[in-house]
PDB file of C-alpha atoms and ligand atoms in Angstrom:
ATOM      1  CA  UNK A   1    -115.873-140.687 -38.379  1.00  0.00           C
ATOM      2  CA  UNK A   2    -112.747-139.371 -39.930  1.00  0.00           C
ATOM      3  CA  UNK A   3    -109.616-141.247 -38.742  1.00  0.00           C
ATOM      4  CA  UNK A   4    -110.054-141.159 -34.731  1.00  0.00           C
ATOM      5  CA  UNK A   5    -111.279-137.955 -34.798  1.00  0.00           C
ATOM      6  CA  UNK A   6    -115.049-137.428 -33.110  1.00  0.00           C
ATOM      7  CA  UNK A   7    -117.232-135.156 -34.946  1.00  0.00           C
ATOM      8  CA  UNK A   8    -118.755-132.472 -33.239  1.00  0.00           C
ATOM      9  CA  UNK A   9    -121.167-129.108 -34.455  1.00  0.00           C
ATOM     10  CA  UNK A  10    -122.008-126.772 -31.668  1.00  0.00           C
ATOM     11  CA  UNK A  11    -125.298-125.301 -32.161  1.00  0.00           C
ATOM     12  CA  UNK A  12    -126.168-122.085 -30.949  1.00  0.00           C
ATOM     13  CA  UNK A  13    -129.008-119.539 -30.920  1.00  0.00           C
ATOM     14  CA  UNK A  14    -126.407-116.634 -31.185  1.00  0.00           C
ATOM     15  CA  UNK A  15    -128.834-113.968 -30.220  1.00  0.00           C
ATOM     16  CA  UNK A  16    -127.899-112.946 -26.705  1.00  0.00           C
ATOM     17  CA  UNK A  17    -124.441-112.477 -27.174  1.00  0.00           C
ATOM     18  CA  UNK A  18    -125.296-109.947 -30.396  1.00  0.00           C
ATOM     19  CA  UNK A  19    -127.766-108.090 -28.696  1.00  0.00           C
ATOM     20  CA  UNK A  20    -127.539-107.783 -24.835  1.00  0.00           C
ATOM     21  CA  UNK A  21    -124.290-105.527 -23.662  1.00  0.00           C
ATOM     22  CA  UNK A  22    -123.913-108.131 -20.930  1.00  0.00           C
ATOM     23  CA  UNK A  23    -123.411-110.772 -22.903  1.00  0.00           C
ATOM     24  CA  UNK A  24    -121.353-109.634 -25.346  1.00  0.00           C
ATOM     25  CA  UNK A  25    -118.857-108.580 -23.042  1.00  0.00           C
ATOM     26  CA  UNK A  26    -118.508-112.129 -21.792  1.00  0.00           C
ATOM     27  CA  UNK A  27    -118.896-113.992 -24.743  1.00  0.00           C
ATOM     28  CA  UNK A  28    -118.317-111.588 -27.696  1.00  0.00           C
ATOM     29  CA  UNK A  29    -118.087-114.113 -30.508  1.00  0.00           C
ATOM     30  CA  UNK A  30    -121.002-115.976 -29.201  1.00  0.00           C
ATOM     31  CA  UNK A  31    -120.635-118.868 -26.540  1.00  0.00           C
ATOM     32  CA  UNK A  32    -120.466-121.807 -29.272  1.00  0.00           C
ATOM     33  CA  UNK A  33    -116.763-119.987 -30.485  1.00  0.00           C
ATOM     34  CA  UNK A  34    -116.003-120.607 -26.722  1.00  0.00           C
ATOM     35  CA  UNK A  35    -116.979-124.136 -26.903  1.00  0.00           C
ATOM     36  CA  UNK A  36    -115.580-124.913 -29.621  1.00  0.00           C
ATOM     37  CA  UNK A  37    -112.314-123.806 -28.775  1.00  0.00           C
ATOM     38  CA  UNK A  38    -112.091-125.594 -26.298  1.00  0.00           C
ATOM     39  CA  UNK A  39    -113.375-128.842 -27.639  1.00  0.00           C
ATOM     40  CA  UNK A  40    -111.295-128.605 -30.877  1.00  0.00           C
ATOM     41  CA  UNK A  41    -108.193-128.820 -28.176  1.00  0.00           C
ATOM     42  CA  UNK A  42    -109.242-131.797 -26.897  1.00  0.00           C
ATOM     43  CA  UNK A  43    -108.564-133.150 -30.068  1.00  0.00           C
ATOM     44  CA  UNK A  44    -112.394-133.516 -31.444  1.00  0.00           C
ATOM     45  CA  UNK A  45    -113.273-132.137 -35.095  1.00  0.00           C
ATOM     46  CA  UNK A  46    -115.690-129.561 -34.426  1.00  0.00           C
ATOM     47  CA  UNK A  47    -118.115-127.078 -36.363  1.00  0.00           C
ATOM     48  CA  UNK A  48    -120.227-124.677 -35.883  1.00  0.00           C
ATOM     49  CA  UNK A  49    -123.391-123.640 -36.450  1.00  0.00           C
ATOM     50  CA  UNK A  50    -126.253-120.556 -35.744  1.00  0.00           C
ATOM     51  CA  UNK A  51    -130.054-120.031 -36.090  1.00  0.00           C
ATOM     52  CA  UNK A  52    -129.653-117.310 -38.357  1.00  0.00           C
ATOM     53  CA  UNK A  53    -127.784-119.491 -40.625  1.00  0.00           C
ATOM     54  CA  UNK A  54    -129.910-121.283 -43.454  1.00  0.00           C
ATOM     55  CA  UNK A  55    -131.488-124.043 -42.291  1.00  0.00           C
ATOM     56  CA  UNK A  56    -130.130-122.908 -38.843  1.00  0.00           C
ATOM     57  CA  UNK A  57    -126.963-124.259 -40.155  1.00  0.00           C
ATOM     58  CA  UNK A  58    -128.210-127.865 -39.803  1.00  0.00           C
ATOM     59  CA  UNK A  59    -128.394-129.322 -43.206  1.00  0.00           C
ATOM     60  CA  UNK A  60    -128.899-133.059 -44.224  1.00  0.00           C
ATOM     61  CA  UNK A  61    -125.239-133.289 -44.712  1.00  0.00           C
ATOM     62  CA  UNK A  62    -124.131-131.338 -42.107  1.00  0.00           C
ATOM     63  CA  UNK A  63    -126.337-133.560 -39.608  1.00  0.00           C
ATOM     64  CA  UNK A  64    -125.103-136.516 -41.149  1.00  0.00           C
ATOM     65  CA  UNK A  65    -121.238-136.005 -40.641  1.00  0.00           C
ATOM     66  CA  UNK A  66    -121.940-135.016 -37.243  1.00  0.00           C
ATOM     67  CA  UNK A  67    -121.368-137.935 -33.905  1.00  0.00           C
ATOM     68  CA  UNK A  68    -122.111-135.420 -31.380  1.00  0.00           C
ATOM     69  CA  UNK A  69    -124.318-132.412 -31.582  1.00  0.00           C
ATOM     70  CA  UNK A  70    -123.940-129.642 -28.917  1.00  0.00           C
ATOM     71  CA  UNK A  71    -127.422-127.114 -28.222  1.00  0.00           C
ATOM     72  CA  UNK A  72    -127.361-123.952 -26.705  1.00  0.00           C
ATOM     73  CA  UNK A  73    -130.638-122.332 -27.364  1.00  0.00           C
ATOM     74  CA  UNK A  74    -132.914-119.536 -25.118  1.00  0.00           C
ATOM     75  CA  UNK A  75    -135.127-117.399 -26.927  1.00  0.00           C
ATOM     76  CA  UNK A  76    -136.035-118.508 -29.870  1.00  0.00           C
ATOM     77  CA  UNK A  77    -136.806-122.026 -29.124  1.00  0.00           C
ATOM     78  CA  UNK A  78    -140.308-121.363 -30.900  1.00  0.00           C
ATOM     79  CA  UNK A  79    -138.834-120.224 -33.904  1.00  0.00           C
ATOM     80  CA  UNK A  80    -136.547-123.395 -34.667  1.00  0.00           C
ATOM     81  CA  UNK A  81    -137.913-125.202 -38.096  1.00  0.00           C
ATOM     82  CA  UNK A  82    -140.215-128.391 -37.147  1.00  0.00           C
ATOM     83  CA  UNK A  83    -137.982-129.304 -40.582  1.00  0.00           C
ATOM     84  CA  UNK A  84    -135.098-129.305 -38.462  1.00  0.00           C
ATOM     85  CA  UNK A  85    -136.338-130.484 -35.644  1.00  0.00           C
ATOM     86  CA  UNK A  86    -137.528-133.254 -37.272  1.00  0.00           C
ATOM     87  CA  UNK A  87    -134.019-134.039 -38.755  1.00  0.00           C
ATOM     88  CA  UNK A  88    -132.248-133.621 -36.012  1.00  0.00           C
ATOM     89  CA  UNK A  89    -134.680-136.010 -34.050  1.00  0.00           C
ATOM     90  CA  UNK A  90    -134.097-138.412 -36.456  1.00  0.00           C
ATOM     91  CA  UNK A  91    -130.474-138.639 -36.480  1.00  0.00           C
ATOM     92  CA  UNK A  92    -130.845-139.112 -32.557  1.00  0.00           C
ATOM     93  CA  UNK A  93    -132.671-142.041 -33.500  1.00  0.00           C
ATOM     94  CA  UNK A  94    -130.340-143.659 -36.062  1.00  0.00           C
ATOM     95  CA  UNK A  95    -126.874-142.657 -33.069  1.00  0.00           C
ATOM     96  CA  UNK A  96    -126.315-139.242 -32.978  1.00  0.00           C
ATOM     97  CA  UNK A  97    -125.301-138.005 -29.435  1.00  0.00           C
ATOM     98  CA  UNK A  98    -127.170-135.002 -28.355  1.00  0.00           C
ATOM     99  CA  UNK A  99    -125.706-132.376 -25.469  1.00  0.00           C
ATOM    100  CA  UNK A 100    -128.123-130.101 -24.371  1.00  0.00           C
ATOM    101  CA  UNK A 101    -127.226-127.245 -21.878  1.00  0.00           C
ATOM    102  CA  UNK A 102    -128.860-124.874 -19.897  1.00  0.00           C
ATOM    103  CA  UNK A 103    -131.510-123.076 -21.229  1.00  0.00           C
ATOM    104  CA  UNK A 104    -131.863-125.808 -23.905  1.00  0.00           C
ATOM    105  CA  UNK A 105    -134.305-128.019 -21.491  1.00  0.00           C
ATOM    106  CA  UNK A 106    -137.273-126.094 -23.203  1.00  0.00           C
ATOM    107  CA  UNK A 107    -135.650-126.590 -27.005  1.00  0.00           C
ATOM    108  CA  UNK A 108    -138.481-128.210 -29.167  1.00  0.00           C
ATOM    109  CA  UNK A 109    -135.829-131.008 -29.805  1.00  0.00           C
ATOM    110  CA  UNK A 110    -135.122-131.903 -26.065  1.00  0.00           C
ATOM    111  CA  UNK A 111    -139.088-131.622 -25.312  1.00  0.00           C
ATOM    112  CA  UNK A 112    -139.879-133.852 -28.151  1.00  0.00           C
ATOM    113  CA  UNK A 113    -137.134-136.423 -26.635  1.00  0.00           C
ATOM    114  CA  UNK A 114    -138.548-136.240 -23.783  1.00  0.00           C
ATOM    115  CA  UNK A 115    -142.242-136.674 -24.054  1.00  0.00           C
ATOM    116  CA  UNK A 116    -142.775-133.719 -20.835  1.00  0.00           C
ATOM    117  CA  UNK A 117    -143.253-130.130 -20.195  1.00  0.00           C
ATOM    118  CA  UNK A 118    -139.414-129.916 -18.994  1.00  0.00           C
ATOM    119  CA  UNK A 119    -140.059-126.706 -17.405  1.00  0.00           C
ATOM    120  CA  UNK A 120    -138.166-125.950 -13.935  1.00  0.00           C
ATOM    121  CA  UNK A 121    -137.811-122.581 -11.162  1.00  0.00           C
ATOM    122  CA  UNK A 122    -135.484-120.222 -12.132  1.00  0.00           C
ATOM    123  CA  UNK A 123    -134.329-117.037 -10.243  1.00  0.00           C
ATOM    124  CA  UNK A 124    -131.281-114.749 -11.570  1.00  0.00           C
ATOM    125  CA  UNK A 125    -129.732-113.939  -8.483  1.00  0.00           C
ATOM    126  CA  UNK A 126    -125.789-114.618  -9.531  1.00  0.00           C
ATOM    127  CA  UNK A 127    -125.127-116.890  -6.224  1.00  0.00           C
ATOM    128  CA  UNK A 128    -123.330-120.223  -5.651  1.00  0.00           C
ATOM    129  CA  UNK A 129    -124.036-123.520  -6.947  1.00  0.00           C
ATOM    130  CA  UNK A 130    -122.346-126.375  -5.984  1.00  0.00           C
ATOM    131  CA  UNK A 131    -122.581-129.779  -8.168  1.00  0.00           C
ATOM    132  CA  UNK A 132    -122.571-132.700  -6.233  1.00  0.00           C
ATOM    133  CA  UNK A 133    -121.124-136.130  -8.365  1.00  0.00           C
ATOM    134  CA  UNK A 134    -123.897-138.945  -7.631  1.00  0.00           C
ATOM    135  CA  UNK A 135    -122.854-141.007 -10.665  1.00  0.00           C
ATOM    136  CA  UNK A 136    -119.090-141.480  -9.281  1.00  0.00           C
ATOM    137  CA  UNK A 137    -118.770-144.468 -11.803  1.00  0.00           C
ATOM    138  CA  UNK A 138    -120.016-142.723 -14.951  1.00  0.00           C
ATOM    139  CA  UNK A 139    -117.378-141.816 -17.637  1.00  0.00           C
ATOM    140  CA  UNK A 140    -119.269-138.311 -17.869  1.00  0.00           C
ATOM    141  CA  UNK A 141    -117.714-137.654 -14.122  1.00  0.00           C
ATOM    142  CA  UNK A 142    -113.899-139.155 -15.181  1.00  0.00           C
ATOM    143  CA  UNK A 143    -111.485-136.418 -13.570  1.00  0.00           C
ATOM    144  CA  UNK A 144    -113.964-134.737 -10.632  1.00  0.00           C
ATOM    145  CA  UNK A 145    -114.397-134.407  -7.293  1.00  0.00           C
ATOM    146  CA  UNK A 146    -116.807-135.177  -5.285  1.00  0.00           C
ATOM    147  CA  UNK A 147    -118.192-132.204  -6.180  1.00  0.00           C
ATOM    148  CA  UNK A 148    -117.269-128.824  -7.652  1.00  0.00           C
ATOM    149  CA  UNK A 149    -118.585-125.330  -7.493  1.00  0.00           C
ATOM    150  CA  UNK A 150    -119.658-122.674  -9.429  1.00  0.00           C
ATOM    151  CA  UNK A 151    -119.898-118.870  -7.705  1.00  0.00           C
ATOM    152  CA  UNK A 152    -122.116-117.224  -9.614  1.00  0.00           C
ATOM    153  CA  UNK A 153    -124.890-118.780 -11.397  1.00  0.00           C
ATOM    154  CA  UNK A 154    -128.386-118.890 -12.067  1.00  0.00           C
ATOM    155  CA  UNK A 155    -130.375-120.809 -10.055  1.00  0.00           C
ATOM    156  CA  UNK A 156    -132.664-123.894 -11.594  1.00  0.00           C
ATOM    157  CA  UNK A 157    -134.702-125.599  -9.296  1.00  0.00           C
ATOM    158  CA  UNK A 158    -136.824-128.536  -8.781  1.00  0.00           C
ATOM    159  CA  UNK A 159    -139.502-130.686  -9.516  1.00  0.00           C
ATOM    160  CA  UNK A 160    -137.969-130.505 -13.029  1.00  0.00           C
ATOM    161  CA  UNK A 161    -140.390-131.858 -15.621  1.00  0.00           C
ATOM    162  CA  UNK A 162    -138.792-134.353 -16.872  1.00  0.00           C
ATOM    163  CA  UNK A 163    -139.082-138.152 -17.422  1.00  0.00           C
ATOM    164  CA  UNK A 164    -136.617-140.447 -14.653  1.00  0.00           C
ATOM    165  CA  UNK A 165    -133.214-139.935 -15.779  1.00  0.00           C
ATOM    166  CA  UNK A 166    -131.906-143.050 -17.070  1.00  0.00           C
ATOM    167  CA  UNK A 167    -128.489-142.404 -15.792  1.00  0.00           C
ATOM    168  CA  UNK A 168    -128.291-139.227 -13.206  1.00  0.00           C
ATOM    169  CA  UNK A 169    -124.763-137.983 -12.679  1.00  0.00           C
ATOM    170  CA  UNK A 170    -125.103-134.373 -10.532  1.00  0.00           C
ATOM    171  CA  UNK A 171    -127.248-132.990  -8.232  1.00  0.00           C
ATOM    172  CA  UNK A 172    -126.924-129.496  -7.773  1.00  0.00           C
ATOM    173  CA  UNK A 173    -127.336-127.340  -5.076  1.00  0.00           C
ATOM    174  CA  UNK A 174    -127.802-123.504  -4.839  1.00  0.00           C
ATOM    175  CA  UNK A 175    -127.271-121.277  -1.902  1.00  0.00           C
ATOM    176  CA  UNK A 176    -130.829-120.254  -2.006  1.00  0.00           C
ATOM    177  CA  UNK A 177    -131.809-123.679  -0.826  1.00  0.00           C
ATOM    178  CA  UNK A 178    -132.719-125.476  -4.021  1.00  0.00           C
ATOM    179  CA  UNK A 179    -131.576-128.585  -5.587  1.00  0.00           C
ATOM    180  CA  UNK A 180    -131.835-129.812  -9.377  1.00  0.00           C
ATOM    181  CA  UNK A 181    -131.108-132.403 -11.342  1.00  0.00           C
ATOM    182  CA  UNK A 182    -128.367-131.000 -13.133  1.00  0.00           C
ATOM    183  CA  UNK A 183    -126.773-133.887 -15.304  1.00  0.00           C
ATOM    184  CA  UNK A 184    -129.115-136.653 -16.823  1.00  0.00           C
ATOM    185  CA  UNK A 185    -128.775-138.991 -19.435  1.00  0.00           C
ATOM    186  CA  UNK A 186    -131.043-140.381 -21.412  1.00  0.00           C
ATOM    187  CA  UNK A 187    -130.924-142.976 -24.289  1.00  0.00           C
ATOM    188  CA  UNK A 188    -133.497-142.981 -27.012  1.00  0.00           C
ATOM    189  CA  UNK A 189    -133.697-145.108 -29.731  1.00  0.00           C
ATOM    190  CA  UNK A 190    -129.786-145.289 -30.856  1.00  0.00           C
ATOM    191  CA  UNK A 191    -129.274-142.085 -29.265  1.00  0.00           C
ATOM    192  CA  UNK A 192    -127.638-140.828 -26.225  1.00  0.00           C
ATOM    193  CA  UNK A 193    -128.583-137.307 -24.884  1.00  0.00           C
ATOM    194  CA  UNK A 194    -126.857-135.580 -21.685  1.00  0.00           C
ATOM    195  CA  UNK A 195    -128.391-132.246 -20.388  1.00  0.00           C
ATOM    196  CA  UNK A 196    -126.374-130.607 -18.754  1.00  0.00           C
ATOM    197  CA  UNK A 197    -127.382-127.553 -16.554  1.00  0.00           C
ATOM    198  CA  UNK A 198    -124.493-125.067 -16.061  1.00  0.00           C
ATOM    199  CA  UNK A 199    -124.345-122.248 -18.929  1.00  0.00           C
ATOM    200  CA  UNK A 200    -126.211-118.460 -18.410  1.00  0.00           C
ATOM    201  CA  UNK A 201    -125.429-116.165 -21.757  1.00  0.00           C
ATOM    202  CA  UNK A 202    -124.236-113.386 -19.229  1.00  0.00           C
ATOM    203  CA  UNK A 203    -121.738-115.182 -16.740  1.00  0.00           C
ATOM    204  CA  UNK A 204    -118.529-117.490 -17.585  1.00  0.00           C
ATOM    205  CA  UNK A 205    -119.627-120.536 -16.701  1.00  0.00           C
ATOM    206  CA  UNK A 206    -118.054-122.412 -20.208  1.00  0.00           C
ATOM    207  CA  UNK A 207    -114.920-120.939 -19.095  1.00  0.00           C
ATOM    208  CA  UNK A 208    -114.936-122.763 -16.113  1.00  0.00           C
ATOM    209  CA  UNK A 209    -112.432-125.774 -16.372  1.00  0.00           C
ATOM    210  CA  UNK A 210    -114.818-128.180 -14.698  1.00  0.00           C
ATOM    211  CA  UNK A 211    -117.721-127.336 -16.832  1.00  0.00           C
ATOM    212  CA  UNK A 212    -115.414-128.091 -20.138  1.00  0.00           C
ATOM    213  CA  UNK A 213    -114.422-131.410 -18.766  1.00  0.00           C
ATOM    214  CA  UNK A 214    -118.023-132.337 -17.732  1.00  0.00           C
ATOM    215  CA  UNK A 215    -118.680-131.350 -22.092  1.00  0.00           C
ATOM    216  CA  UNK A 216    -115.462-132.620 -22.884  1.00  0.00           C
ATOM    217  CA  UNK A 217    -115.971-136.455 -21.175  1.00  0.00           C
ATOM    218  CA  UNK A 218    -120.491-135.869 -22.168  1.00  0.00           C
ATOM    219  CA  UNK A 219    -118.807-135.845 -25.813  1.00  0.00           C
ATOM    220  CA  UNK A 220    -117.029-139.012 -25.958  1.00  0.00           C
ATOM    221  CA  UNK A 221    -119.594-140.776 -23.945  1.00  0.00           C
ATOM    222  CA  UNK A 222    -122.582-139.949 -26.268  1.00  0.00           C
ATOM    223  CA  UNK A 223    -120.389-140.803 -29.299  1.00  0.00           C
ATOM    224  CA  UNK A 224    -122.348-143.029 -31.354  1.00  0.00           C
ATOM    225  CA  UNK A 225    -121.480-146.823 -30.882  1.00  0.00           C
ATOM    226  CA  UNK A 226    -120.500-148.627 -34.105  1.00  0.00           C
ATOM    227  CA  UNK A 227    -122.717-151.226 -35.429  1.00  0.00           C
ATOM    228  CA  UNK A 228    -124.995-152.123 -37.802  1.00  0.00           C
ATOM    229  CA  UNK A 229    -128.685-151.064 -37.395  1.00  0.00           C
ATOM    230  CA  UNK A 230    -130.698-153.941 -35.188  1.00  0.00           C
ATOM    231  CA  UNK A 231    -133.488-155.684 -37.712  1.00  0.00           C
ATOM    232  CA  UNK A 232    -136.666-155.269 -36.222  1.00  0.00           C
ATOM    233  CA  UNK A 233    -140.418-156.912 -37.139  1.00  0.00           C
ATOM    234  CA  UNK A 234    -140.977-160.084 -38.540  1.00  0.00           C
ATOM    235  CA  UNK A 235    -138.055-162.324 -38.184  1.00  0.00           C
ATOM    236  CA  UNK A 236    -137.663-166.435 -39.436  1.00  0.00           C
ATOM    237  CA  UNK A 237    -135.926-168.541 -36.846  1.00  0.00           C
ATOM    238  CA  UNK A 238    -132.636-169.125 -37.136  1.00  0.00           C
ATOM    239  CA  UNK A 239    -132.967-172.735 -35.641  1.00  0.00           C
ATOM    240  CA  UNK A 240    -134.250-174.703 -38.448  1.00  0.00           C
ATOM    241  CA  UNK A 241    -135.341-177.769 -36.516  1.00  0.00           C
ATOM    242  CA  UNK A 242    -137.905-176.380 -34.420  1.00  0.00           C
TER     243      UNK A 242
HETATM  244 ZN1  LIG B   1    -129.998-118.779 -18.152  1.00  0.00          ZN
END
């Protein structure tokens, strides 16, 4: 970390908003410019970064100077390196936070984390969601409601294939009578990881001032914590009279 400051690269696909009229007109720099503006004012030190840059923008040293990494990705999850997969799996490992949103949940990286399918129902329809806190205790929920709504959305829906959240801080619900697990965290080796559902490339959800503060608070609660690596394997006593 530099100073105070938390380190943060937003990775994004950047495909949608280049190529699909719809989303272009929402998000026409791409929806990690969006996030990033708004996490740079909450004081964090944030990059970028896009598939079509080399090595998707994820380099050794990139990685490496990064606390937080933010992942936005939809349709070319496939086409991600295993190289940086890999990488990026491994600096999970060793403390890196990891924010994954929305269409993310089938990302190679969040699959590998999770050990599952992580696939989930999906319908397009544009309707309301509401996002119910369950976790009222959890820094990722500081500054909330009870709940808070979204009006038009796309709908994700249960059974969600993923492992039992080890923390679970929103349940959503969507006017078409679904529910989803919307906010889980996770912890893996030194790692924290929040998905986090809220996000379609063609609607303004990362606009929405509740969404930033749910990404603004998931930031500095999957900081990494500051410590030396734990020794593992074999290990001498450290009584010497036994
Ligand atoms: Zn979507």
């Amino acid at each position: 970390m530099v100073g105070e400051k938390l380190r943060v690269t937003v990775w994004n696909e950047y495909i949608s908003e280049r190529e699909d009229a719809k989303s272009k007109e929402v998000y026409p720099e791409g929806m990690h410019t969006v996030i990033a503006s708004f996490l740079k004012e909450a004081g964090f030190d944030v990059k970028t970064a896009t598939f079509d840059m080399p090595e998707h923008g994820l380099s050794e040293d990139v990685l490496n100077e990064t606390d937080v990494l933010i992942w936005w990705g939809h349709r070319v999850h496939d086409k991600v390196s295993d190289e940086v997969v890999d990488r990026v799996y491994k600096r999970v490992m060793a403390g890196m936070g990891l924010i994954v949103l929305h269409s993310g949940h089938m990302s190679k990286i969040f699959r590998r984390l999770m050990g599952t399918g992580c696939r989930l129902k999906w319908r397009e329809d544009g309707k309301k969601e509401r996002l119910w806190v369950v976790a009222p205790w959890h820094p990722i929920a500081e500054g909330l409601g009870d709940y808070f709504e979204i009006e038009k959305t796309e709908m994700y829906g249960e059974p969600f294939d993923i492992p039992p959240p080890d923390e679970l801080v929103f349940i959503s619900w969507f006017k078409g009578g679904e529910v989803f697990r919307s906010g889980c965290c996770f912890y893996r080796g030194l790692g924290k990881i929040f998905y986090f559902r809220p996000g379609h490339e063609t609607l303004p959800i990362y606009y929405d001032p509740n969404v930033q503060k749910v990404i603004i608070n998931a930031v500095k609660w999957a900081a990494p914590v500051k410590r030396p690596m734990p020794v593992r394997g074999h290990f001498e006593s450290l009584e010497k009279d036994i």
